[in-house]
Short mmCIF file of C-alpha atoms and ligand atoms in Angstrom, two decimals:
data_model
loop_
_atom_site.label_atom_id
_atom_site.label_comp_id
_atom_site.label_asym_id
_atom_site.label_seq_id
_atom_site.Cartn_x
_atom_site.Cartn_y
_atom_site.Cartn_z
CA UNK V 1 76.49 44.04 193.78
CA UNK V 2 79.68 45.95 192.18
CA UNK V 3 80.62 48.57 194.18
CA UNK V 4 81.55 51.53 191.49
CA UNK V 5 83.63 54.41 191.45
CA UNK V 6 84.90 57.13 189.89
CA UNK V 7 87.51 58.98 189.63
CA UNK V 8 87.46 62.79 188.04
CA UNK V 9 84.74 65.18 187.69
CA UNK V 10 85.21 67.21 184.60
CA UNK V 11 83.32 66.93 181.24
CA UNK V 12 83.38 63.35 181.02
CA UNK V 13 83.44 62.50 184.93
CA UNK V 14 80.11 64.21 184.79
CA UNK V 15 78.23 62.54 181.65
CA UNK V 16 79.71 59.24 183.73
CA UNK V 17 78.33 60.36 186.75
CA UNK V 18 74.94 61.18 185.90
CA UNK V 19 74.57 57.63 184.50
CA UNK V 20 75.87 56.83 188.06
CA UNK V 21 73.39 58.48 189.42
CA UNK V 22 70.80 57.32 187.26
CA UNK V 23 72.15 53.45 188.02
CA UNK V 24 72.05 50.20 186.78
CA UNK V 25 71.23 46.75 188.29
CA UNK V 26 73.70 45.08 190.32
CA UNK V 27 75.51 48.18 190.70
CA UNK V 28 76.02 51.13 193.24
CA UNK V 29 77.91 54.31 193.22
CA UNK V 30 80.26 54.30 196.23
CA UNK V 31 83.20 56.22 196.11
CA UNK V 32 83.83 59.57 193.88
CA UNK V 33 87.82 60.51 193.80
CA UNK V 34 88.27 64.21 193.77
CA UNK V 35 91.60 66.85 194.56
CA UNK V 36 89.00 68.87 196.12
CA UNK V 37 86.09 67.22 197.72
CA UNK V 38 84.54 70.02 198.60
CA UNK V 39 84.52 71.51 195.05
CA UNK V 40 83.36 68.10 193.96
CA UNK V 41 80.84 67.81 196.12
CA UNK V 42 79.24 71.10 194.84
CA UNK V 43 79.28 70.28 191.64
CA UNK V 44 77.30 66.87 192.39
CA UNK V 45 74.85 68.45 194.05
CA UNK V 46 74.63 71.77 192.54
CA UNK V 47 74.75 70.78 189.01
CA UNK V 48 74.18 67.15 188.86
CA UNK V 49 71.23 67.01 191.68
CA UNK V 50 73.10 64.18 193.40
CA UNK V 51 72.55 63.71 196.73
CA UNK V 52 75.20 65.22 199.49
CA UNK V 53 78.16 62.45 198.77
CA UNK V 54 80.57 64.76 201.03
CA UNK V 55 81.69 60.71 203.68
CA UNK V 56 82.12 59.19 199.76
CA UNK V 57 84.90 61.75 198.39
CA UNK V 58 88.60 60.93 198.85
CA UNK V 59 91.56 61.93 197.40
CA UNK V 60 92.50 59.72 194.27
CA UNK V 61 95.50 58.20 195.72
CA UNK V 62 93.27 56.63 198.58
CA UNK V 63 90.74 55.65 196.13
CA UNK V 64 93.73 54.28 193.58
CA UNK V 65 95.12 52.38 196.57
CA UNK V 66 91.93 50.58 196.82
CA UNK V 67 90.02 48.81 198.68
CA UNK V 68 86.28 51.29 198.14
CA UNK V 69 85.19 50.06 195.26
CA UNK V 70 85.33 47.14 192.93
CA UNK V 71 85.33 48.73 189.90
CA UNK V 72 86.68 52.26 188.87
CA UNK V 73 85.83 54.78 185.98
CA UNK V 74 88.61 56.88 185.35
CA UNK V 75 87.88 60.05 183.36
CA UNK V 76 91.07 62.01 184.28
CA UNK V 77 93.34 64.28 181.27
CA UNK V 78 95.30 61.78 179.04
CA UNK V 79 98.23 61.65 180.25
CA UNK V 80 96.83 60.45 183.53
CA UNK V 81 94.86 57.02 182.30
CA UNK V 82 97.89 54.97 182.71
CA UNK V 83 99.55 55.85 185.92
CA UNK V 84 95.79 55.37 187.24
CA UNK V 85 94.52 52.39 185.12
CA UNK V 86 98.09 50.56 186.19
CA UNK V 87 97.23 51.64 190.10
CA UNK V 88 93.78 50.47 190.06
CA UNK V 89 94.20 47.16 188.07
CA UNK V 90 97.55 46.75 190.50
CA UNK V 91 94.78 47.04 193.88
CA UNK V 92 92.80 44.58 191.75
CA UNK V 93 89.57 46.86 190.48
CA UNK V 94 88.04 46.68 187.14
CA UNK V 95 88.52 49.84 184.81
CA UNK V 96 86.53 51.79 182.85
CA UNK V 97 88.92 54.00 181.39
CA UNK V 98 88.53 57.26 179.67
CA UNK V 99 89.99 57.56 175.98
CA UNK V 100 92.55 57.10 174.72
CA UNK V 101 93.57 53.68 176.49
CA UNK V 102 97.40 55.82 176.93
CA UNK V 103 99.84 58.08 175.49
CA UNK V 104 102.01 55.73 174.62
CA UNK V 105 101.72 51.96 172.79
CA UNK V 106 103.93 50.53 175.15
CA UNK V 107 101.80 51.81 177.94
CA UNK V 108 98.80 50.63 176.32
CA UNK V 109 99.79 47.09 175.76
CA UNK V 110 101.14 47.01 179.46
CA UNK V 111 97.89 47.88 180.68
CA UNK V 112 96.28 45.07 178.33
CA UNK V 113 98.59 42.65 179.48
CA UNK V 114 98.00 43.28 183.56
CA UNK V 115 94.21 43.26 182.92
CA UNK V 116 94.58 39.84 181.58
CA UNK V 117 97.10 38.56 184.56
CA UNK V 118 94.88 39.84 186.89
CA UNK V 119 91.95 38.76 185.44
CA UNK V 120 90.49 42.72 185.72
CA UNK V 121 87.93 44.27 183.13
CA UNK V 122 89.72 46.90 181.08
CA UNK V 123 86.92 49.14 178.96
CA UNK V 124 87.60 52.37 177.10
CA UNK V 125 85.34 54.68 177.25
CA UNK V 126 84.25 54.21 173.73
CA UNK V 127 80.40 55.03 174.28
CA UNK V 128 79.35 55.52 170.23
CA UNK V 129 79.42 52.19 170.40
CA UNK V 130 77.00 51.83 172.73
CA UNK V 131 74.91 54.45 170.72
CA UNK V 132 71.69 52.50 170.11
CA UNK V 133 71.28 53.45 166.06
CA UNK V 134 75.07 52.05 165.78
CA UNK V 135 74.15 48.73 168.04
CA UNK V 136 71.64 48.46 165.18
CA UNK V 137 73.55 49.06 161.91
CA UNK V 138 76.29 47.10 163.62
CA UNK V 139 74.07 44.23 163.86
CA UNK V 140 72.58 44.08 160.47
CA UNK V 141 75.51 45.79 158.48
CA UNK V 142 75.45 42.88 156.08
CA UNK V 143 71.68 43.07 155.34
CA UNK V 144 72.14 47.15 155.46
CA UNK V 145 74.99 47.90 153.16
CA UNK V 146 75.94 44.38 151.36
CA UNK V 147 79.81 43.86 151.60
CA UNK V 148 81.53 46.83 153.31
CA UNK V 149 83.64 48.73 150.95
CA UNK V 150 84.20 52.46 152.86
CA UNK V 151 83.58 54.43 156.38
CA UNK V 152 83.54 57.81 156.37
CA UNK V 153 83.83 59.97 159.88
CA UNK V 154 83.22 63.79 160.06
CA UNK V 155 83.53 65.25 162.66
CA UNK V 156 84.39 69.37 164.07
CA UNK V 157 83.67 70.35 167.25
CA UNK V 158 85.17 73.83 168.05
CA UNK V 159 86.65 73.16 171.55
CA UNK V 160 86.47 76.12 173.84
CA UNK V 161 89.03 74.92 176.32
CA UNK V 162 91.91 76.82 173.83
CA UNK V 163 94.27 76.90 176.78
CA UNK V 164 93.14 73.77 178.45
CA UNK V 165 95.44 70.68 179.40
CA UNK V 166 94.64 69.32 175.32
CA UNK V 167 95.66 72.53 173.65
CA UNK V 168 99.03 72.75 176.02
CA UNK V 169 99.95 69.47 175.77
CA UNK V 170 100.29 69.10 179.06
CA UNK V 171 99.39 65.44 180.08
CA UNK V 172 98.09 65.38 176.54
CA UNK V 173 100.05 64.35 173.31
CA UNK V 174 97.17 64.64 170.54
CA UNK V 175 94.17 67.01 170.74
CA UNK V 176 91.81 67.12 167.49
CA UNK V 177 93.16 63.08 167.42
CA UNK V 178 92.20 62.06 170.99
CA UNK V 179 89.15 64.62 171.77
CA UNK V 180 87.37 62.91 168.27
CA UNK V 181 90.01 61.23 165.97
CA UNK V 182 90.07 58.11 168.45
CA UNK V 183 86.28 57.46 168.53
CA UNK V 184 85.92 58.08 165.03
CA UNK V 185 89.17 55.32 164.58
CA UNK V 186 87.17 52.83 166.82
CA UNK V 187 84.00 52.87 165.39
CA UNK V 188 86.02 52.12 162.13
CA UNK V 189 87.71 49.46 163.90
CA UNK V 190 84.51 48.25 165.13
CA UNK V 191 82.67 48.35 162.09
CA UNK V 192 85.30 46.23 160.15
CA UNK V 193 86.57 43.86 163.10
CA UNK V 194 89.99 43.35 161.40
CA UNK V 195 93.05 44.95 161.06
CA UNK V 196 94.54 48.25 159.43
CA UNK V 197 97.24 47.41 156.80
CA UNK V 198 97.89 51.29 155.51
CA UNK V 199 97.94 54.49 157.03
CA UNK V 200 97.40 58.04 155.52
CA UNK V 201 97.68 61.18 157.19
CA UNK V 202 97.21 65.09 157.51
CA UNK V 203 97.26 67.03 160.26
CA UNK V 204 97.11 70.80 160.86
CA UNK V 205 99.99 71.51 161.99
CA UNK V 206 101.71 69.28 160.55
CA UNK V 207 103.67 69.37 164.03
CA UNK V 208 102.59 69.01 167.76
CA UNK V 209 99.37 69.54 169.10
CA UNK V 210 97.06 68.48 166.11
CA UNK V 211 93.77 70.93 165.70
CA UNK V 212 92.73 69.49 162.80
CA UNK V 213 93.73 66.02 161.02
CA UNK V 214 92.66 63.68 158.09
CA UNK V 215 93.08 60.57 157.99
CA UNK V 216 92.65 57.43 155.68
CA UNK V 217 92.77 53.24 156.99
CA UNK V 218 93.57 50.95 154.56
CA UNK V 219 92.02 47.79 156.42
CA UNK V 220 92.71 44.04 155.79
CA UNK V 221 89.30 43.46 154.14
CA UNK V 222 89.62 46.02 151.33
CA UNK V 223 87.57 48.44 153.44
CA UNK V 224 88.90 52.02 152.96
CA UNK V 225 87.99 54.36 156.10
CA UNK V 226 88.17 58.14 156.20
CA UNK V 227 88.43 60.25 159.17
CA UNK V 228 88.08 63.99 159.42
CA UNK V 229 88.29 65.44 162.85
CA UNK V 230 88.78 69.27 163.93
CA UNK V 231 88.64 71.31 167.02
CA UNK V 232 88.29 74.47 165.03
CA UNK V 233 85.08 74.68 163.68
CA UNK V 234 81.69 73.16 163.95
CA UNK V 235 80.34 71.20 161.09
CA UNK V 236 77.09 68.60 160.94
CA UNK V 237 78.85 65.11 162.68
CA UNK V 238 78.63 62.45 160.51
CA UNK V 239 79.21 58.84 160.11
CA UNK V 240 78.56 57.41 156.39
CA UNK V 241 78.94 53.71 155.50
CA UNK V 242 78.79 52.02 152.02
CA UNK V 243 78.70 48.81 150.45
CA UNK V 244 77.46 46.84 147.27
CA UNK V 245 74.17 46.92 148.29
CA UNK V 246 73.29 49.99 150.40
CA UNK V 247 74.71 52.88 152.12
CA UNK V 248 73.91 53.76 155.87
CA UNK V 249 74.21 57.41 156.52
CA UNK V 250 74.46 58.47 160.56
CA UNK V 251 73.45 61.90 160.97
CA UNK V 252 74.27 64.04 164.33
CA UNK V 253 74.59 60.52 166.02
CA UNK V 254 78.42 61.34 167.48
CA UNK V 255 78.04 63.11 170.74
CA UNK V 256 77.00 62.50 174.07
CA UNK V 257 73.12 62.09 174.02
CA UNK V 258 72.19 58.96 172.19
CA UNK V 259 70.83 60.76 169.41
CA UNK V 260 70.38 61.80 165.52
CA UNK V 261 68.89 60.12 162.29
CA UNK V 262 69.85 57.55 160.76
CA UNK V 263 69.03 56.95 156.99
CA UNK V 264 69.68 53.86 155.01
CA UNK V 265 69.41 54.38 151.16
CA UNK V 266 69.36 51.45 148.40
CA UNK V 267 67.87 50.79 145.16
CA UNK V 268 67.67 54.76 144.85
CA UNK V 269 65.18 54.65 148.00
CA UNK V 270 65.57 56.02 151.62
CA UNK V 271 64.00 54.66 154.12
CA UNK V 272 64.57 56.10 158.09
CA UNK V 273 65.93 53.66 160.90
CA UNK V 274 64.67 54.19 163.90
CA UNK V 275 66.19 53.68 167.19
CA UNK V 276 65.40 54.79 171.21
CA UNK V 277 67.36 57.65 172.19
CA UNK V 278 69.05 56.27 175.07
CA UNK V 279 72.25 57.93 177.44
CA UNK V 280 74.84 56.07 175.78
CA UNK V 281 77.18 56.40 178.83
CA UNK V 282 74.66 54.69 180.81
CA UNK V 283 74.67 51.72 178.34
CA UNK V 284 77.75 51.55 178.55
CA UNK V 285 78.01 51.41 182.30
CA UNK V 286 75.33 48.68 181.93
CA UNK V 287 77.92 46.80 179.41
CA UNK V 288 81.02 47.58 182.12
CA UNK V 289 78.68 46.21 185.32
CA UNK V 290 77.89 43.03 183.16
CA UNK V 291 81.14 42.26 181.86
CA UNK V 292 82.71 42.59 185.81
CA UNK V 293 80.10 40.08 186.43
CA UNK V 294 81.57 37.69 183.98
CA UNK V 295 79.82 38.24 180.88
CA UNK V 296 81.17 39.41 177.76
CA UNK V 297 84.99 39.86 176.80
CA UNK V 298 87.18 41.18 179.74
CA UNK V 299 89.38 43.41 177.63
CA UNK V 300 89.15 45.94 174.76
CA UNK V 301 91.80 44.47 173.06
CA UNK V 302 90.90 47.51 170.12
CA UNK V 303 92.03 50.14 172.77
CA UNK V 304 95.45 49.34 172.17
CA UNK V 305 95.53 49.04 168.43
CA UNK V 306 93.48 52.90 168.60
CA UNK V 307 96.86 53.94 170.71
CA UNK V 308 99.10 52.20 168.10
CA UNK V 309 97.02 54.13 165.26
CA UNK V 310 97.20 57.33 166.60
CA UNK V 311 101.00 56.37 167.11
CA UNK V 312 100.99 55.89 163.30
CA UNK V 313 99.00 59.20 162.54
CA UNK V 314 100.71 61.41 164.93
CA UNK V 315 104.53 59.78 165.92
CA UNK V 316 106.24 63.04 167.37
N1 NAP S 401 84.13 59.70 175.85
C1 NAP S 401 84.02 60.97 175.49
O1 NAP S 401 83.31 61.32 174.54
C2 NAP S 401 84.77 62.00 176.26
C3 NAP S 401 84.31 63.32 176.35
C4 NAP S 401 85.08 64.22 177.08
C5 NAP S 401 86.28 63.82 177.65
N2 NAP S 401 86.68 62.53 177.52
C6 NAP S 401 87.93 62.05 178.12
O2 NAP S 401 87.84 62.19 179.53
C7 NAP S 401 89.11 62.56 180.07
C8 NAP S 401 88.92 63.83 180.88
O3 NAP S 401 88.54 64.87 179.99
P1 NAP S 401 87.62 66.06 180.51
O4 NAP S 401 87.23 66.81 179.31
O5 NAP S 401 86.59 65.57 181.44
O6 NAP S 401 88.73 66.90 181.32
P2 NAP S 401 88.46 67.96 182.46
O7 NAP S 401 87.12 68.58 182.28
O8 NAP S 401 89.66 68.82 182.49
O9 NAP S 401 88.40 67.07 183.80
C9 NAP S 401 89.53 66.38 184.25
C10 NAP S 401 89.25 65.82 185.63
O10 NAP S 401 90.43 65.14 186.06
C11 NAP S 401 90.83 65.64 187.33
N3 NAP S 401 92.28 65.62 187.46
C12 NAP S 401 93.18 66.38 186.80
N4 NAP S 401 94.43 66.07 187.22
C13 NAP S 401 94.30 65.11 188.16
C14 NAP S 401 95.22 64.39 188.95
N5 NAP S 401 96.56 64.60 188.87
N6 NAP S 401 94.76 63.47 189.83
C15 NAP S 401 93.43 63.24 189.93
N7 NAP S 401 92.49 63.91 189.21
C16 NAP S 401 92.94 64.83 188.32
C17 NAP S 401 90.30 67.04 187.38
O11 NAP S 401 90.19 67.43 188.72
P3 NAP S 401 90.39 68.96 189.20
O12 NAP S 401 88.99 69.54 189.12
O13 NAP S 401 90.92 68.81 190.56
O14 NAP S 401 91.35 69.63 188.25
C18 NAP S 401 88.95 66.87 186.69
O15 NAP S 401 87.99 66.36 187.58
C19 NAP S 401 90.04 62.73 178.88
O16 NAP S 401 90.84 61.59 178.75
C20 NAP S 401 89.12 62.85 177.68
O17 NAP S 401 89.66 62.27 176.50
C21 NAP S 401 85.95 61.62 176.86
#
């Protein structure tokens, strides 16, 4: 049994901890790290219906310190992942770590690189690609689409939190690039396997904290990838891939709930894919309890060519 737990109980702390709660074999929820246990304990049970978890909540430096849990989620601001990640894979738990991997590339390959000496799970919390539609058009891209020629990846989401940590830059560096850019970079990344070779991009403004950015990936393949992100406006999310043979068009399918429609369209006919609308953060806890049980690859190795991407796209 892995004992799991998690650290931070914002947004993304509480999509991960309602697939806690939910739970997944060989797994149980043991430890929640909190600055204010009793504020985190409301929120689990006033808003999450989890039971009273009051003897489970510590302070994050006792829970980073280790010793509670096996395995840790981490879904703290930006800025925070590597301090954490580098405390929790130094008191020898696996991580599931919110994105982006780090701030910085150096930070993000040092994290890589103690993973692998301590032989320690390190996952990003990349959950699209646990999205079941994607599992599927990952699987039979090839028999979907023919040979990959381009990705396309809309996506505008107006963010409320206009004087959060993000829009501050406070333990933040990148905002429309880390909120969206970064998944919609990895499921690129994903989708082709191999590695960028160019690097195009726009970003409004063009300095500091980016609200709105465009980017194009050149990859090693031939495969051209375009990424449109914003935290300014809402338009329909969209993922849109296209090759000799077909194109494979993901509608409303970025976001938290597993869902959307998927269309594939070739030889001037559309046909809908179908696919159970499953919590995708609960996949990929399954995915993160498996691999600390020895199956699957131990490291994202991806995570840290996102950070060195968003490097590229956004150097200041
Ligand atoms: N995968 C996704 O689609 C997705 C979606 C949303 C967010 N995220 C990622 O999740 C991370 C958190 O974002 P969020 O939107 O959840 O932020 P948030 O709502 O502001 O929550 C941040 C959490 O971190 C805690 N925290 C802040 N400073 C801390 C510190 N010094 N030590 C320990 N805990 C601290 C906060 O606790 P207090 O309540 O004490 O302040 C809060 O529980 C970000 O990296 C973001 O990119 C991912």
């Amino acid at each position: 049994m892995v004992r799991v737990g998690l650290l931070g109980l914002g947004d993304a702390g509480k999509h991960h901890a309602r697939a806690l709660k939910h739970g997944v074999v060989d797994a149980s929820w043991t430890t929640l790290g909190a600055r204010d246990a009793d504020q985190a304990n409301r929120v689990l049970v006033d808003e999450l219906g989890v039971s009273d978890m009051r003897q489970h909540v510590v302070a994050p430096d006792e829970l980073l310190a280790g010793g509670r849990c096996d395995a840790l989620i981490i879904a703290t601001p930006d800025g925070l992942h590597f301090d954490h990640a580098r405390r929790a894979l130094a008191a020898g738990m696996h991580v599931l770590v919110e994105k982006p991997l780090a701030l910085e590339v150096a930070q993000a390959h040092e994290l890589v690189a103690l993973a692998q000496a301590r032989d320690r799970v390190l996952q990003v919390g990349y959950q699209l690609r646990h999205h079941v539609g994607h599992e599927r058009v990952h699987a039979q891209l090839a028999e979907l689409v023919g040979t990959l020629r381009t990705i396309h990846v809309r996506w505008a989401w107006p963010d409320p939190a206009v004087d959060g940590w993000r829009a501050r830059g406070h333990d933040a560096r990148w905002w429309s690039l880390a909120a969206l850019g970064t998944h919609a970079i990895d499921l690129a990344l994903w989708l082709d396997g191999g590695e960028v070779v160019e690097v195009h991009a726009l970003r409004e403004p063009p300095a500091g904290i980016d609200r709105l950015a465009e980017v194009s990936l050149r990859f090693a393949s031939g495969v051209l990838a375009h990424v449109s992100v914003a935290v300014t406006h809402r338009a329909q999310p969209s993922l849109v891939l296209a090759g000799d043979a077909g194109e494979v068009d993901c509608a409303g399918t970025l976001g938290a709930r597993g869902a959307g429609t998927i269309t594939h369209r070739a030889n001037r006919e559309a046909t809908e894919l179908g696919f159970a609308v499953e919590d995708p953060y609960l996949r990929q806890l399954r995915t993160f309890v498996a691999r600390c049980e020895g199956s699957g690859a131990r490291i994202d190795a991806q995570a840290a060519t996102n950070v060195e991407l968003l490097h590229r796209i956004s150097p200041a």
